[in-house]
Short mmCIF file of C-alpha atoms and ligand atoms in Angstrom, two decimals:
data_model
loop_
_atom_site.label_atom_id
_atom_site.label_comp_id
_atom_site.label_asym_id
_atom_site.label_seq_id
_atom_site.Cartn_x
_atom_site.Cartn_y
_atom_site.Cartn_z
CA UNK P 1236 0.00 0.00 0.00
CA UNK P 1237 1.28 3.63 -0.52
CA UNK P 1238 1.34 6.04 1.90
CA UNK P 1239 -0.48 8.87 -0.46
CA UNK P 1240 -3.71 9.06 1.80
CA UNK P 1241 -4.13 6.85 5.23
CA UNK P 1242 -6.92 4.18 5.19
CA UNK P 1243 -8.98 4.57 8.17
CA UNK P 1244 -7.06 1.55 10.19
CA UNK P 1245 -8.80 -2.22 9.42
CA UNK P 1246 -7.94 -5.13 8.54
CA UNK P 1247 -8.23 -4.38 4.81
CA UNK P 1248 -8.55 -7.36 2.42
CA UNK P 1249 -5.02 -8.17 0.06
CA UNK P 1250 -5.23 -8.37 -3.29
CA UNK P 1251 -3.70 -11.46 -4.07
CA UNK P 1252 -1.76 -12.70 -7.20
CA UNK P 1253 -4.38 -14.61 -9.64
CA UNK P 1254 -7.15 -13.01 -8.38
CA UNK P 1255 -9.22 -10.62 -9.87
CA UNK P 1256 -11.58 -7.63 -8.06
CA UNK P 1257 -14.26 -6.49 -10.28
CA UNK P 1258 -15.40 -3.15 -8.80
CA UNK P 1259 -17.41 0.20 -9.35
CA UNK P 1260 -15.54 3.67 -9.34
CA UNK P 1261 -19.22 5.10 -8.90
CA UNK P 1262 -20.69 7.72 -11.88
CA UNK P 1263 -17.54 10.17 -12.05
CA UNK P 1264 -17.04 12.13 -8.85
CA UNK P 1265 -13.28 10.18 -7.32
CA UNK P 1266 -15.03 11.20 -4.04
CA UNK P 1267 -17.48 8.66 -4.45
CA UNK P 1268 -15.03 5.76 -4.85
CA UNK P 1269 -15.42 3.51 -1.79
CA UNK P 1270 -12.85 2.58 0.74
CA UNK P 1271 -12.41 -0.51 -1.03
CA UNK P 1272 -12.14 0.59 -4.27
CA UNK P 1273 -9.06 2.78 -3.21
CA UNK P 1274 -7.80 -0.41 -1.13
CA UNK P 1275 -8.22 -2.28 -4.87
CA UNK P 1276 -6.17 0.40 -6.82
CA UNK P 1277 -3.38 0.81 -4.34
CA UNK P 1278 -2.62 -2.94 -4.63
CA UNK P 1279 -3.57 -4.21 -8.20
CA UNK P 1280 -0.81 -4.84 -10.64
CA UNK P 1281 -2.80 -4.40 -14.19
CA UNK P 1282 -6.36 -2.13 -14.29
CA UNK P 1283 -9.07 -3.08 -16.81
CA UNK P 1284 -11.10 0.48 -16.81
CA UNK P 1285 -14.55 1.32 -18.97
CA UNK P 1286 -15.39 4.40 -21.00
CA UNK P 1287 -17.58 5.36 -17.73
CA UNK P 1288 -14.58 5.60 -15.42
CA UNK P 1289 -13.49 8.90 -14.55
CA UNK P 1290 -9.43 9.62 -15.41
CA UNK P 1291 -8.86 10.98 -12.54
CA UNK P 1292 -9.59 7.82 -10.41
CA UNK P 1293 -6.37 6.21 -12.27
CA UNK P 1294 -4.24 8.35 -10.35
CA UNK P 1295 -4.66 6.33 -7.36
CA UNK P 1296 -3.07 3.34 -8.66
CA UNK P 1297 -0.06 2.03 -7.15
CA UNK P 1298 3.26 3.46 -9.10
CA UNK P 1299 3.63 1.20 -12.21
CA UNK P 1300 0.44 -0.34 -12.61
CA UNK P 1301 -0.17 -1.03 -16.05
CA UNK P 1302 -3.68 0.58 -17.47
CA UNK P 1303 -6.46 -1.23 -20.19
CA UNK P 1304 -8.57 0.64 -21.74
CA UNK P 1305 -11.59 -1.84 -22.16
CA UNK P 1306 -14.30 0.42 -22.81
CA UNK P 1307 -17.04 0.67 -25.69
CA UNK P 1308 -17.26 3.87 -26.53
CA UNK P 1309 -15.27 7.25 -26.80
CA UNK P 1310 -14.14 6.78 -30.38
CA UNK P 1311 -11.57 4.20 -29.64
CA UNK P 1312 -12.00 1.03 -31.07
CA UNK P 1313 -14.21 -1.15 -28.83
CA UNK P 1314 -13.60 -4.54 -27.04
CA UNK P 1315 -15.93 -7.44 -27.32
CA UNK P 1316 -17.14 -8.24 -23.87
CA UNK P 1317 -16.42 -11.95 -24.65
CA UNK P 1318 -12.69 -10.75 -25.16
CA UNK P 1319 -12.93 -8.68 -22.36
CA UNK P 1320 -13.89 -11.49 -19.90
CA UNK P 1321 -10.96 -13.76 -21.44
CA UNK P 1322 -8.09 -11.29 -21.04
CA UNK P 1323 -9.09 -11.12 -16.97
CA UNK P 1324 -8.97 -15.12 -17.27
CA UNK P 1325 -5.43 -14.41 -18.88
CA UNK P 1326 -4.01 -11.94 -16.80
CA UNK P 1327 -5.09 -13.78 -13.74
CA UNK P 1328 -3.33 -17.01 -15.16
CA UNK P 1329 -0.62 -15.06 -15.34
CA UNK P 1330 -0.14 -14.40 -11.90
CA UNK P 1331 -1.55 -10.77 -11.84
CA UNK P 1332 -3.21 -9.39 -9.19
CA UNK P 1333 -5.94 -7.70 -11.18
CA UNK P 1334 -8.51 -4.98 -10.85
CA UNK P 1335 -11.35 -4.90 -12.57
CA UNK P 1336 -12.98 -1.45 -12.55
CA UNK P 1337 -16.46 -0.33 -13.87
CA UNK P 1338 -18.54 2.80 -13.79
CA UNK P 1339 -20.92 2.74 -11.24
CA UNK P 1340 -21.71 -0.50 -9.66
CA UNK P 1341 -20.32 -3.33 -11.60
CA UNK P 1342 -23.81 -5.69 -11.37
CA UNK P 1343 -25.82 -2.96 -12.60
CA UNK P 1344 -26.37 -2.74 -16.27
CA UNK P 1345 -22.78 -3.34 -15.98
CA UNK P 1346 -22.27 -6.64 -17.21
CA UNK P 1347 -20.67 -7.19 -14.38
CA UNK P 1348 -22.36 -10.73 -13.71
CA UNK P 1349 -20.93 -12.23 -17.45
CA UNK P 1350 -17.58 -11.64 -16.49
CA UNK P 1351 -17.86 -12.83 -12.86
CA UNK P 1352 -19.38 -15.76 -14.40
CA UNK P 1353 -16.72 -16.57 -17.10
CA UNK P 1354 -13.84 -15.89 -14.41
CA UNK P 1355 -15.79 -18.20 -11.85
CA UNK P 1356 -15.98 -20.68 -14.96
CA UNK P 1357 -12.20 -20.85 -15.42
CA UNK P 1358 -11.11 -21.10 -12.13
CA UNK P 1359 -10.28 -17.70 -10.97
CA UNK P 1360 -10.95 -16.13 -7.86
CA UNK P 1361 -12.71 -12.48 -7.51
CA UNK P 1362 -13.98 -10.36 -5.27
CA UNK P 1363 -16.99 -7.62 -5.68
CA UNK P 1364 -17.16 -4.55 -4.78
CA UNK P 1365 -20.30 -2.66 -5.04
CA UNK P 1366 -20.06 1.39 -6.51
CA UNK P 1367 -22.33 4.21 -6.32
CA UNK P 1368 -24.11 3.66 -9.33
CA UNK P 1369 -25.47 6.55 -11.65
CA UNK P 1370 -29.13 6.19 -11.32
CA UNK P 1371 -29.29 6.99 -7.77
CA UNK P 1372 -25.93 9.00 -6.91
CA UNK P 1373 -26.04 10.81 -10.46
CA UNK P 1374 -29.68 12.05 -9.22
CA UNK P 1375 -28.40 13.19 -5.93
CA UNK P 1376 -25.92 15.17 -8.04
CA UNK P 1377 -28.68 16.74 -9.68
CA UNK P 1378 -30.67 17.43 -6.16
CA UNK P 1379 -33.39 14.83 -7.01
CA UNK P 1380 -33.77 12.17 -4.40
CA UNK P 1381 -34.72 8.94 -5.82
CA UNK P 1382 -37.43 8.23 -3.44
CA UNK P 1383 -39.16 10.92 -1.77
CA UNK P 1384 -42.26 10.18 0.70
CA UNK P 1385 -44.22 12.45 -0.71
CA UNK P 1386 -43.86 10.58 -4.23
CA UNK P 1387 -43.00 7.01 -4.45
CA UNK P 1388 -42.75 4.19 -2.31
CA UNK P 1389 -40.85 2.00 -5.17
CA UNK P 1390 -38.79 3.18 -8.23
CA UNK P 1391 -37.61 1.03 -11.55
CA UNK P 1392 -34.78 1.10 -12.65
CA UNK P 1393 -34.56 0.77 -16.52
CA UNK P 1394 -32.12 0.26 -19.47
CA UNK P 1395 -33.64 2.08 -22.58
CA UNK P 1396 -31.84 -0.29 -24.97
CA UNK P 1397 -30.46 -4.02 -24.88
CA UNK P 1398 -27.65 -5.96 -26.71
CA UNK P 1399 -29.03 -5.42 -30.31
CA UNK P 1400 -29.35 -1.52 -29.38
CA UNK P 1401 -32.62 -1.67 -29.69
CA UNK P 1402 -35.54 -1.26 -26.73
CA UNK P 1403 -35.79 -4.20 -24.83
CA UNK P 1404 -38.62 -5.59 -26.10
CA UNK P 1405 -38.86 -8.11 -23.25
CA UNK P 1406 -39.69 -4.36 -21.40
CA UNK P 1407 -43.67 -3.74 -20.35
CA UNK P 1408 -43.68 0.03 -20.48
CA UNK P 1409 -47.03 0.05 -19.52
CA UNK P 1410 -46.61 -2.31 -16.83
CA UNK P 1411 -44.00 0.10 -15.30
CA UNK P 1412 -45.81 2.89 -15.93
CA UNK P 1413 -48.54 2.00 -13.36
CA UNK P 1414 -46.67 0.33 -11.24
CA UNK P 1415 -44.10 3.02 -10.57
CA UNK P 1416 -44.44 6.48 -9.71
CA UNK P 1417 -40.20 6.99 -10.20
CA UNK P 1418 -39.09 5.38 -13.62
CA UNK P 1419 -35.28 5.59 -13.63
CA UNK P 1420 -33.92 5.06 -17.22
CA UNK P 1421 -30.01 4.06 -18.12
CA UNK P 1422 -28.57 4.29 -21.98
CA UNK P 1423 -32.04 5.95 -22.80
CA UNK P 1424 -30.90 8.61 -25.10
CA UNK P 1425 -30.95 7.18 -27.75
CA UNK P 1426 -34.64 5.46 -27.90
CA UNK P 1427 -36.54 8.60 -25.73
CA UNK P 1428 -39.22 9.45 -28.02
CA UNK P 1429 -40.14 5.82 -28.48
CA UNK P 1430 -40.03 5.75 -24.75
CA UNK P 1431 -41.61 8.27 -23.86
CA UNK P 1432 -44.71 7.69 -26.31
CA UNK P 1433 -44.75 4.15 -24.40
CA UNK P 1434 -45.42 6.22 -21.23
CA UNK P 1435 -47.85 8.52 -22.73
CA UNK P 1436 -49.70 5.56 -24.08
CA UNK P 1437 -49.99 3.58 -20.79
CA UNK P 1438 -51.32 7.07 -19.47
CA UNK P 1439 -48.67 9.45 -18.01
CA UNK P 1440 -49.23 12.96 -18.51
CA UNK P 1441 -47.71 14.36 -21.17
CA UNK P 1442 -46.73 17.49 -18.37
CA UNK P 1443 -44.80 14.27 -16.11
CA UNK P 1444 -41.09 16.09 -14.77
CA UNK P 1445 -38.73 14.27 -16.35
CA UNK P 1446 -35.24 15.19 -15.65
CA UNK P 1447 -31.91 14.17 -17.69
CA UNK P 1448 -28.50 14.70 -16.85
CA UNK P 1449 -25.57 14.02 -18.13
CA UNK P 1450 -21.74 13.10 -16.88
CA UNK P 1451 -23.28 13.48 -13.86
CA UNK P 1452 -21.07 13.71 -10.86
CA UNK P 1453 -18.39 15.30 -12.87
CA UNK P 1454 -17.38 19.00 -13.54
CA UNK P 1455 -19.02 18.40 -17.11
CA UNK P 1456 -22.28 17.45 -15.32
CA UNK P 1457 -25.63 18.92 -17.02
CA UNK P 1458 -29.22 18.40 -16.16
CA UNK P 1459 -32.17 19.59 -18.25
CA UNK P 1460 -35.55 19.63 -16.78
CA UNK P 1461 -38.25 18.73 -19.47
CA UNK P 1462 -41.61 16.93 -19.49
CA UNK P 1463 -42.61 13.70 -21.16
CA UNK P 1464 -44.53 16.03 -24.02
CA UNK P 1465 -41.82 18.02 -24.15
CA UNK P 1466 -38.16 15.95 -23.91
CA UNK P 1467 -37.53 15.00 -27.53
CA UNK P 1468 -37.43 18.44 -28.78
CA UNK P 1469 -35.50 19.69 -25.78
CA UNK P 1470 -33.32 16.86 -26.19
CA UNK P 1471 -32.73 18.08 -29.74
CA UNK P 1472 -31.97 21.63 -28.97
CA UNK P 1473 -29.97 20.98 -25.87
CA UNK P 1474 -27.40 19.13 -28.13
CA UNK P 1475 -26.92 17.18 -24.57
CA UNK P 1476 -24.73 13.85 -25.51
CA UNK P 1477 -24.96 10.38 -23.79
CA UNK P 1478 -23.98 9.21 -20.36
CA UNK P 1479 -27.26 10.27 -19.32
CA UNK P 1480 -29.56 9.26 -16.73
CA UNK P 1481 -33.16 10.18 -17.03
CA UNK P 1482 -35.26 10.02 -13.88
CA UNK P 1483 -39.41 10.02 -14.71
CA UNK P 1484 -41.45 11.21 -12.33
CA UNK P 1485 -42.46 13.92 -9.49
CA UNK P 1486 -39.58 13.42 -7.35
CA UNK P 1487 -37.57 15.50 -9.86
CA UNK P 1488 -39.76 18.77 -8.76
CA UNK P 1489 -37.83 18.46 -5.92
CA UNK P 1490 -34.59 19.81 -7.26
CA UNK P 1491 -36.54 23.07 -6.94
CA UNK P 1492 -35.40 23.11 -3.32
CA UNK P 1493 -32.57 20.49 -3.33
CA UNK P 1494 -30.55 21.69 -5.89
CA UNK P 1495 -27.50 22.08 -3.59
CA UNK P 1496 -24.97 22.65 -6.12
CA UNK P 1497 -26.64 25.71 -7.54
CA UNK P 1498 -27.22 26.76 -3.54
CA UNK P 1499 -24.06 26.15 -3.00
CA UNK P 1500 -22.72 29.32 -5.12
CA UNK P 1501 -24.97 31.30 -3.70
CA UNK P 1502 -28.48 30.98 -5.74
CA UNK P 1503 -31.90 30.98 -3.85
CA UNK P 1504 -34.03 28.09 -4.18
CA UNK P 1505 -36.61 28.25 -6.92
CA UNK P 1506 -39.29 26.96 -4.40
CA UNK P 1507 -39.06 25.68 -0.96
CA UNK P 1508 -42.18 23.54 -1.18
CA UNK P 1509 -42.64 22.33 -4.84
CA UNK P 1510 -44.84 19.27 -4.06
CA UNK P 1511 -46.91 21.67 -1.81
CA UNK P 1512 -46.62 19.44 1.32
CA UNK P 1513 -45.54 22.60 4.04
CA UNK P 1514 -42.64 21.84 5.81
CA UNK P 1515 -41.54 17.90 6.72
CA UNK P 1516 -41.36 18.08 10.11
CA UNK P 1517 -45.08 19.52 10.35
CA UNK P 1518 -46.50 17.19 7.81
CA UNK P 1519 -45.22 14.32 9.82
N1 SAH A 2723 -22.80 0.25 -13.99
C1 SAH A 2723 -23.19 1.62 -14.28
C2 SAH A 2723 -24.12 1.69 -15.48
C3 SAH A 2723 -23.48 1.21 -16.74
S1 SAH A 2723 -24.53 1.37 -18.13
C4 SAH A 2723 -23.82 2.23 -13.03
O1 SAH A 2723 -24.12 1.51 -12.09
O2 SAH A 2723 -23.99 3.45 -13.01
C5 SAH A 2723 -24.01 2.92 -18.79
C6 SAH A 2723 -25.07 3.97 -18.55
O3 SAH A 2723 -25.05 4.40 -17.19
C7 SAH A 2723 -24.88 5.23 -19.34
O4 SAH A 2723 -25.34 5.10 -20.67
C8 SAH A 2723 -25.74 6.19 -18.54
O5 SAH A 2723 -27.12 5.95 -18.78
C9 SAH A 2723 -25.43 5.73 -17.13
N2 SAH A 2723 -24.32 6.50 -16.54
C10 SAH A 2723 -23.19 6.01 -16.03
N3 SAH A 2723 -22.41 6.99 -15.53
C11 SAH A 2723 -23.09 8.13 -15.73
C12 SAH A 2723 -22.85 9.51 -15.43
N4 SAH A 2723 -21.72 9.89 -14.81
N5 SAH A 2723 -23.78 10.41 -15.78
C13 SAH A 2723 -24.92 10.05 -16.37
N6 SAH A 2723 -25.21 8.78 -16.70
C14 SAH A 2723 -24.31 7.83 -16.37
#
């Protein structure tokens, strides 16, 4: 371990040769890595990063760690997840003690699982680490709390397309959109309008907050407020760009009040009491 930042004192686990630690770096923000995570890049002796993970977080690695790029986007060339899983198998074989690191949290949308599998599959060791992932720390970013009393007592967490790139047609939009009052969409850019008309269909409003941002988390980090009538267009003239989250629903009103990044420099909130409840505490 290096000495660059002291580890609260534990018993912290030791990345052994041959093993491999698949783990999320959380949406962007290095302050978000866990403890573990930083344990994981102080020790590992090769680092298998996605498009998703923020530079920055590569600084942490031990002196002389070697870095992969293994990510799918970016407009390098792209890995095959299939080769992806067998160069961990490889490097492990080799005696490497190997990090694997993922936006977010690796099991979520991550793929994550297929790699664990084909590493369990061949032998090889891991560990998992869980990481903030996007669709509920990116929304914090933005000041929009995932669930909100007020709003929902369950939210769904989405992907907007699937392997093909197309929506996942084993998806029942309508389904979801009675059954949950917070609709939390991943990789949604790109099929919105189609989405969105699903919603419409199954009987949202057309005046339903929606909220996008993107690279949330980071200094780049944007967030558009829009409706479900309204978020193709805006979409459009935003010229906004993919990693986005998009969070459906009446718990994004509440970044009228919680927008703590904005407060932060100084700006009033737009409205103390968007969903019109009075205070918490007297509501209680
Ligand atoms: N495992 C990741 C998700 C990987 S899928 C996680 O738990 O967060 C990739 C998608 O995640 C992106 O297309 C985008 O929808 C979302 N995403 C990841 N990081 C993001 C970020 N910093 N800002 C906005 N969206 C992000």
């Amino acid at each position: 371990m290096t000495d660059s930042a002291p580890l609260p004192d534990a018993n912290w686990p030791v990345l052994q040769p041959g093993w491999v630690w698949l783990c999320g770096a959380g949406p962007g923000d290095p302050g978000l890595l866990t403890l573990h995570a930083l344990n994981a890049l102080r020790q590992a002796d090769v680092i298998v990063y996605d498009a998703l993970v923020e530079p920055a977080i590569l600084d942490w690695a031990k002196p002389g760690a070697e870095t992969i790029y293994a990510g799918k986007r970016g407009g390098k060339p792209s890995a095959k997840q299939r080769d992806i899983s067998l160069r961990l198998v490889e490097l492990a074989e080799a005696g490497k003690r190997v990090l694997r690191l993922k936006g977010g949290d690796p099991f979520v949308f991550g793929r994550g699982g297929e790699e664990a599998q084909t590493l369990v599959q061949h032998g090889v060791p891991i560990r998992i680490i869980p990481g903030i992932s996007a669709g509920i720390g990116g929304l914090a970013y933005a000041g929009i709390p995932v669930t909100h009393r007020d709003v929902n007592q369950s939210v769904t967490f989405v992907t907007g397309h699937d392997q093909s790139g197309e929506t996942p047609s084993s998806l029942d939009w309508a389904a979801i959109s009675r059954g949950s009052q917070v609709i939390v969409i991943y990789m949604g850019i790109k099929h919105i309008a189609r989405i969105a008309a699903a919603l419409v269909d199954a009987g949202r409003a057309l005046s339903e907050p929606v909220a996008i941002v993107t690279e949330a988390t980071t200094p780049s980090q944007r967030v558009l407020e829009t409706t479900l009538g309204t978020i193709e267009a805006d979409i459009a003239s935003s010229g906004i760009e993919p990693p986005a989250i998009i969070c459906v629903g009446r718990s994004v009103l509440m970044r009228q009040v919680l927008d703590w990044q904005s407060l932060a420099t100084g700006a009033a909130p737009r409205n103390t009491d968007p969903l019109g409840r009075g205070r918490p505490a007297e509501s209680a």
